mmCIF file of C-alpha atoms in Angstrom:
data_model
loop_
_atom_site.group_PDB
_atom_site.id
_atom_site.type_symbol
_atom_site.label_atom_id
_atom_site.label_comp_id
_atom_site.label_asym_id
_atom_site.label_seq_id
_atom_site.Cartn_x
_atom_site.Cartn_y
_atom_site.Cartn_z
ATOM 1 C CA UNK A 27 106.362 113.619 111.153
ATOM 2 C CA UNK A 28 102.802 114.559 112.043
ATOM 3 C CA UNK A 29 99.903 112.159 112.588
ATOM 4 C CA UNK A 30 96.577 113.223 111.158
ATOM 5 C CA UNK A 31 93.471 111.418 112.374
ATOM 6 C CA UNK A 32 90.211 112.345 110.710
ATOM 7 C CA UNK A 33 86.922 111.376 112.324
ATOM 8 C CA UNK A 34 83.695 111.403 110.352
ATOM 9 C CA UNK A 35 80.430 112.350 112.050
ATOM 10 C CA UNK A 36 79.440 108.712 112.629
ATOM 11 C CA UNK A 37 82.854 107.785 114.031
ATOM 12 C CA UNK A 38 82.818 110.867 116.262
ATOM 13 C CA UNK A 39 79.445 109.840 117.698
ATOM 14 C CA UNK A 40 80.684 106.295 118.338
ATOM 15 C CA UNK A 41 83.845 107.643 119.977
ATOM 16 C CA UNK A 42 81.874 110.041 122.170
ATOM 17 C CA UNK A 43 79.482 107.291 123.254
ATOM 18 C CA UNK A 44 82.448 105.027 124.022
ATOM 19 C CA UNK A 45 84.174 107.714 126.074
ATOM 20 C CA UNK A 46 81.029 108.296 128.084
ATOM 21 C CA UNK A 47 80.746 104.556 128.706
ATOM 22 C CA UNK A 48 84.376 104.430 129.884
ATOM 23 C CA UNK A 49 85.595 101.865 127.337
ATOM 24 C CA UNK A 50 85.915 103.283 123.817
ATOM 25 C CA UNK A 51 85.596 100.761 121.007
ATOM 26 C CA UNK A 52 85.604 100.861 117.220
ATOM 27 C CA UNK A 53 84.197 98.647 114.501
ATOM 28 C CA UNK A 54 87.757 97.462 113.840
ATOM 29 C CA UNK A 55 87.963 95.675 117.173
ATOM 30 C CA UNK A 56 90.273 97.980 119.073
ATOM 31 C CA UNK A 57 89.354 98.434 122.718
ATOM 32 C CA UNK A 58 90.480 101.185 125.024
ATOM 33 C CA UNK A 59 92.401 104.309 124.091
ATOM 34 C CA UNK A 60 96.163 104.321 124.538
ATOM 35 C CA UNK A 61 99.386 106.205 123.977
ATOM 36 C CA UNK A 62 101.839 103.413 124.890
ATOM 37 C CA UNK A 63 101.721 99.630 125.223
ATOM 38 C CA UNK A 64 101.597 100.029 129.025
ATOM 39 C CA UNK A 65 98.132 101.555 128.632
ATOM 40 C CA UNK A 66 96.834 98.302 127.138
ATOM 41 C CA UNK A 67 97.606 95.758 129.896
ATOM 42 C CA UNK A 68 97.571 92.509 127.832
ATOM 43 C CA UNK A 69 97.437 94.089 124.356
ATOM 44 C CA UNK A 70 99.526 96.495 122.278
ATOM 45 C CA UNK A 71 98.866 100.142 121.521
ATOM 46 C CA UNK A 72 98.380 100.369 117.753
ATOM 47 C CA UNK A 73 99.093 103.476 115.668
ATOM 48 C CA UNK A 74 95.409 104.449 115.752
ATOM 49 C CA UNK A 75 95.783 104.809 119.552
ATOM 50 C CA UNK A 76 93.574 101.825 120.375
ATOM 51 C CA UNK A 77 94.517 98.575 122.128
ATOM 52 C CA UNK A 78 94.606 95.360 120.056
ATOM 53 C CA UNK A 79 95.852 91.814 120.605
ATOM 54 C CA UNK A 80 99.409 91.501 119.243
ATOM 55 C CA UNK A 81 98.096 89.089 116.591
ATOM 56 C CA UNK A 82 95.860 91.866 115.190
ATOM 57 C CA UNK A 83 98.621 94.333 114.289
ATOM 58 C CA UNK A 84 101.405 94.202 111.709
ATOM 59 C CA UNK A 85 104.317 96.140 110.257
ATOM 60 C CA UNK A 86 103.729 97.525 106.752
ATOM 61 C CA UNK A 87 106.385 98.967 104.461
ATOM 62 C CA UNK A 88 105.418 101.255 101.585
ATOM 63 C CA UNK A 89 108.083 101.928 98.952
ATOM 64 C CA UNK A 90 108.056 104.143 95.891
ATOM 65 C CA UNK A 91 109.977 105.072 92.806
ATOM 66 C CA UNK A 92 109.492 108.167 90.644
ATOM 67 C CA UNK A 93 108.813 107.393 86.976
ATOM 68 C CA UNK A 94 110.597 104.075 87.444
ATOM 69 C CA UNK A 95 113.696 105.591 89.051
ATOM 70 C CA UNK A 96 114.924 105.469 92.636
ATOM 71 C CA UNK A 97 113.506 108.268 94.783
ATOM 72 C CA UNK A 98 116.237 110.825 95.527
ATOM 73 C CA UNK A 99 116.756 114.596 95.544
ATOM 74 C CA UNK A 100 116.848 114.766 91.715
ATOM 75 C CA UNK A 101 113.863 112.530 90.929
ATOM 76 C CA UNK A 102 111.779 114.109 93.706
ATOM 77 C CA UNK A 103 112.601 117.716 92.755
ATOM 78 C CA UNK A 104 109.048 118.343 91.546
ATOM 79 C CA UNK A 105 107.352 116.678 94.512
ATOM 80 C CA UNK A 106 109.275 117.188 97.721
ATOM 81 C CA UNK A 107 106.448 116.235 100.082
ATOM 82 C CA UNK A 108 104.045 113.329 99.864
ATOM 83 C CA UNK A 109 101.070 112.262 101.916
ATOM 84 C CA UNK A 110 100.189 108.726 102.917
ATOM 85 C CA UNK A 111 97.003 107.296 104.378
ATOM 86 C CA UNK A 112 95.999 103.830 105.548
ATOM 87 C CA UNK A 113 92.340 102.861 105.162
ATOM 88 C CA UNK A 114 90.275 100.592 107.346
ATOM 89 C CA UNK A 115 87.737 98.261 105.756
ATOM 90 C CA UNK A 116 85.243 98.775 108.588
ATOM 91 C CA UNK A 117 82.386 101.215 108.102
ATOM 92 C CA UNK A 118 82.619 104.162 110.460
ATOM 93 C CA UNK A 119 86.406 104.068 110.857
ATOM 94 C CA UNK A 120 88.426 106.705 109.035
ATOM 95 C CA UNK A 121 91.926 106.836 107.589
ATOM 96 C CA UNK A 122 95.165 107.028 109.512
ATOM 97 C CA UNK A 123 97.245 109.603 107.630
ATOM 98 C CA UNK A 124 100.696 111.137 107.727
ATOM 99 C CA UNK A 125 102.050 114.278 106.061
ATOM 100 C CA UNK A 126 104.442 115.599 105.051
ATOM 101 C CA UNK A 127 106.361 112.500 104.003
ATOM 102 C CA UNK A 128 109.673 113.385 102.290
ATOM 103 C CA UNK A 129 109.669 111.956 98.752
ATOM 104 C CA UNK A 130 113.420 111.354 98.609
ATOM 105 C CA UNK A 131 113.427 108.709 101.384
ATOM 106 C CA UNK A 132 111.592 106.314 99.057
ATOM 107 C CA UNK A 133 109.848 104.376 101.799
ATOM 108 C CA UNK A 134 107.516 104.649 104.766
ATOM 109 C CA UNK A 135 107.427 102.076 107.540
ATOM 110 C CA UNK A 136 104.572 101.807 110.003
ATOM 111 C CA UNK A 137 104.600 99.304 112.835
ATOM 112 C CA UNK A 138 101.601 98.189 114.876
ATOM 113 C CA UNK A 139 99.101 98.905 112.095
ATOM 114 C CA UNK A 140 95.842 97.061 112.833
ATOM 115 C CA UNK A 141 95.163 94.294 110.305
ATOM 116 C CA UNK A 142 91.752 95.864 109.655
ATOM 117 C CA UNK A 143 93.607 98.561 107.672
ATOM 118 C CA UNK A 144 93.770 96.920 104.251
ATOM 119 C CA UNK A 145 94.580 99.734 101.811
ATOM 120 C CA UNK A 146 97.195 102.446 101.501
ATOM 121 C CA UNK A 147 97.053 105.658 99.505
ATOM 122 C CA UNK A 148 100.172 107.601 98.471
ATOM 123 C CA UNK A 149 100.534 110.799 96.498
ATOM 124 C CA UNK A 150 101.956 114.265 96.240
ATOM 125 C CA UNK A 151 100.420 116.788 98.590
ATOM 126 C CA UNK A 152 97.589 118.587 96.817
ATOM 127 C CA UNK A 153 97.212 116.021 94.009
ATOM 128 C CA UNK A 154 95.262 112.838 93.394
ATOM 129 C CA UNK A 155 96.911 109.879 95.177
ATOM 130 C CA UNK A 156 97.122 106.252 94.078
ATOM 131 C CA UNK A 157 95.545 103.560 96.257
ATOM 132 C CA UNK A 158 96.628 99.925 96.617
ATOM 133 C CA UNK A 159 95.723 96.941 98.768
ATOM 134 C CA UNK A 160 98.085 95.742 101.469
ATOM 135 C CA UNK A 161 98.916 92.153 100.510
ATOM 136 C CA UNK A 162 100.156 89.225 102.558
ATOM 137 C CA UNK A 163 103.793 90.370 102.286
ATOM 138 C CA UNK A 164 102.914 93.677 104.002
ATOM 139 C CA UNK A 165 105.003 95.498 101.378
ATOM 140 C CA UNK A 166 103.260 97.898 98.994
ATOM 141 C CA UNK A 167 105.114 99.395 96.008
ATOM 142 C CA UNK A 168 104.164 102.560 94.132
ATOM 143 C CA UNK A 169 105.615 104.299 91.080
ATOM 144 C CA UNK A 170 104.872 108.021 91.235
ATOM 145 C CA UNK A 171 104.221 109.653 87.859
#
């Protein structure tokens, strides 16, 4: 699985300024860059590679069916690979995306997702994805058409 982080021009400028200051920050509240929890001292290293208090991250599970049927090798024959992206509601922060995501597994689990990421987008690679809000259950269900 490959992580794709896209930075817009504004976010890139903020990141560069933060790096030069020695303590990168984002509008979403993450402080300090990290690769593991050990890099964060009293916080956790979230999937966007920034440190957050443990209370500011969550596990989110995205599930999908294909035309109302369980995702498997037959129902996913026309769309082997999907792409998924989580969107932050803070201006200047970009999506946290993953591709390829195998269709036939029928679910995608992400732990340590900052709570500022409030929407998820799922779709076939190269097509128009569907977007939904992440609710209080932290489970988002899609039906691919």
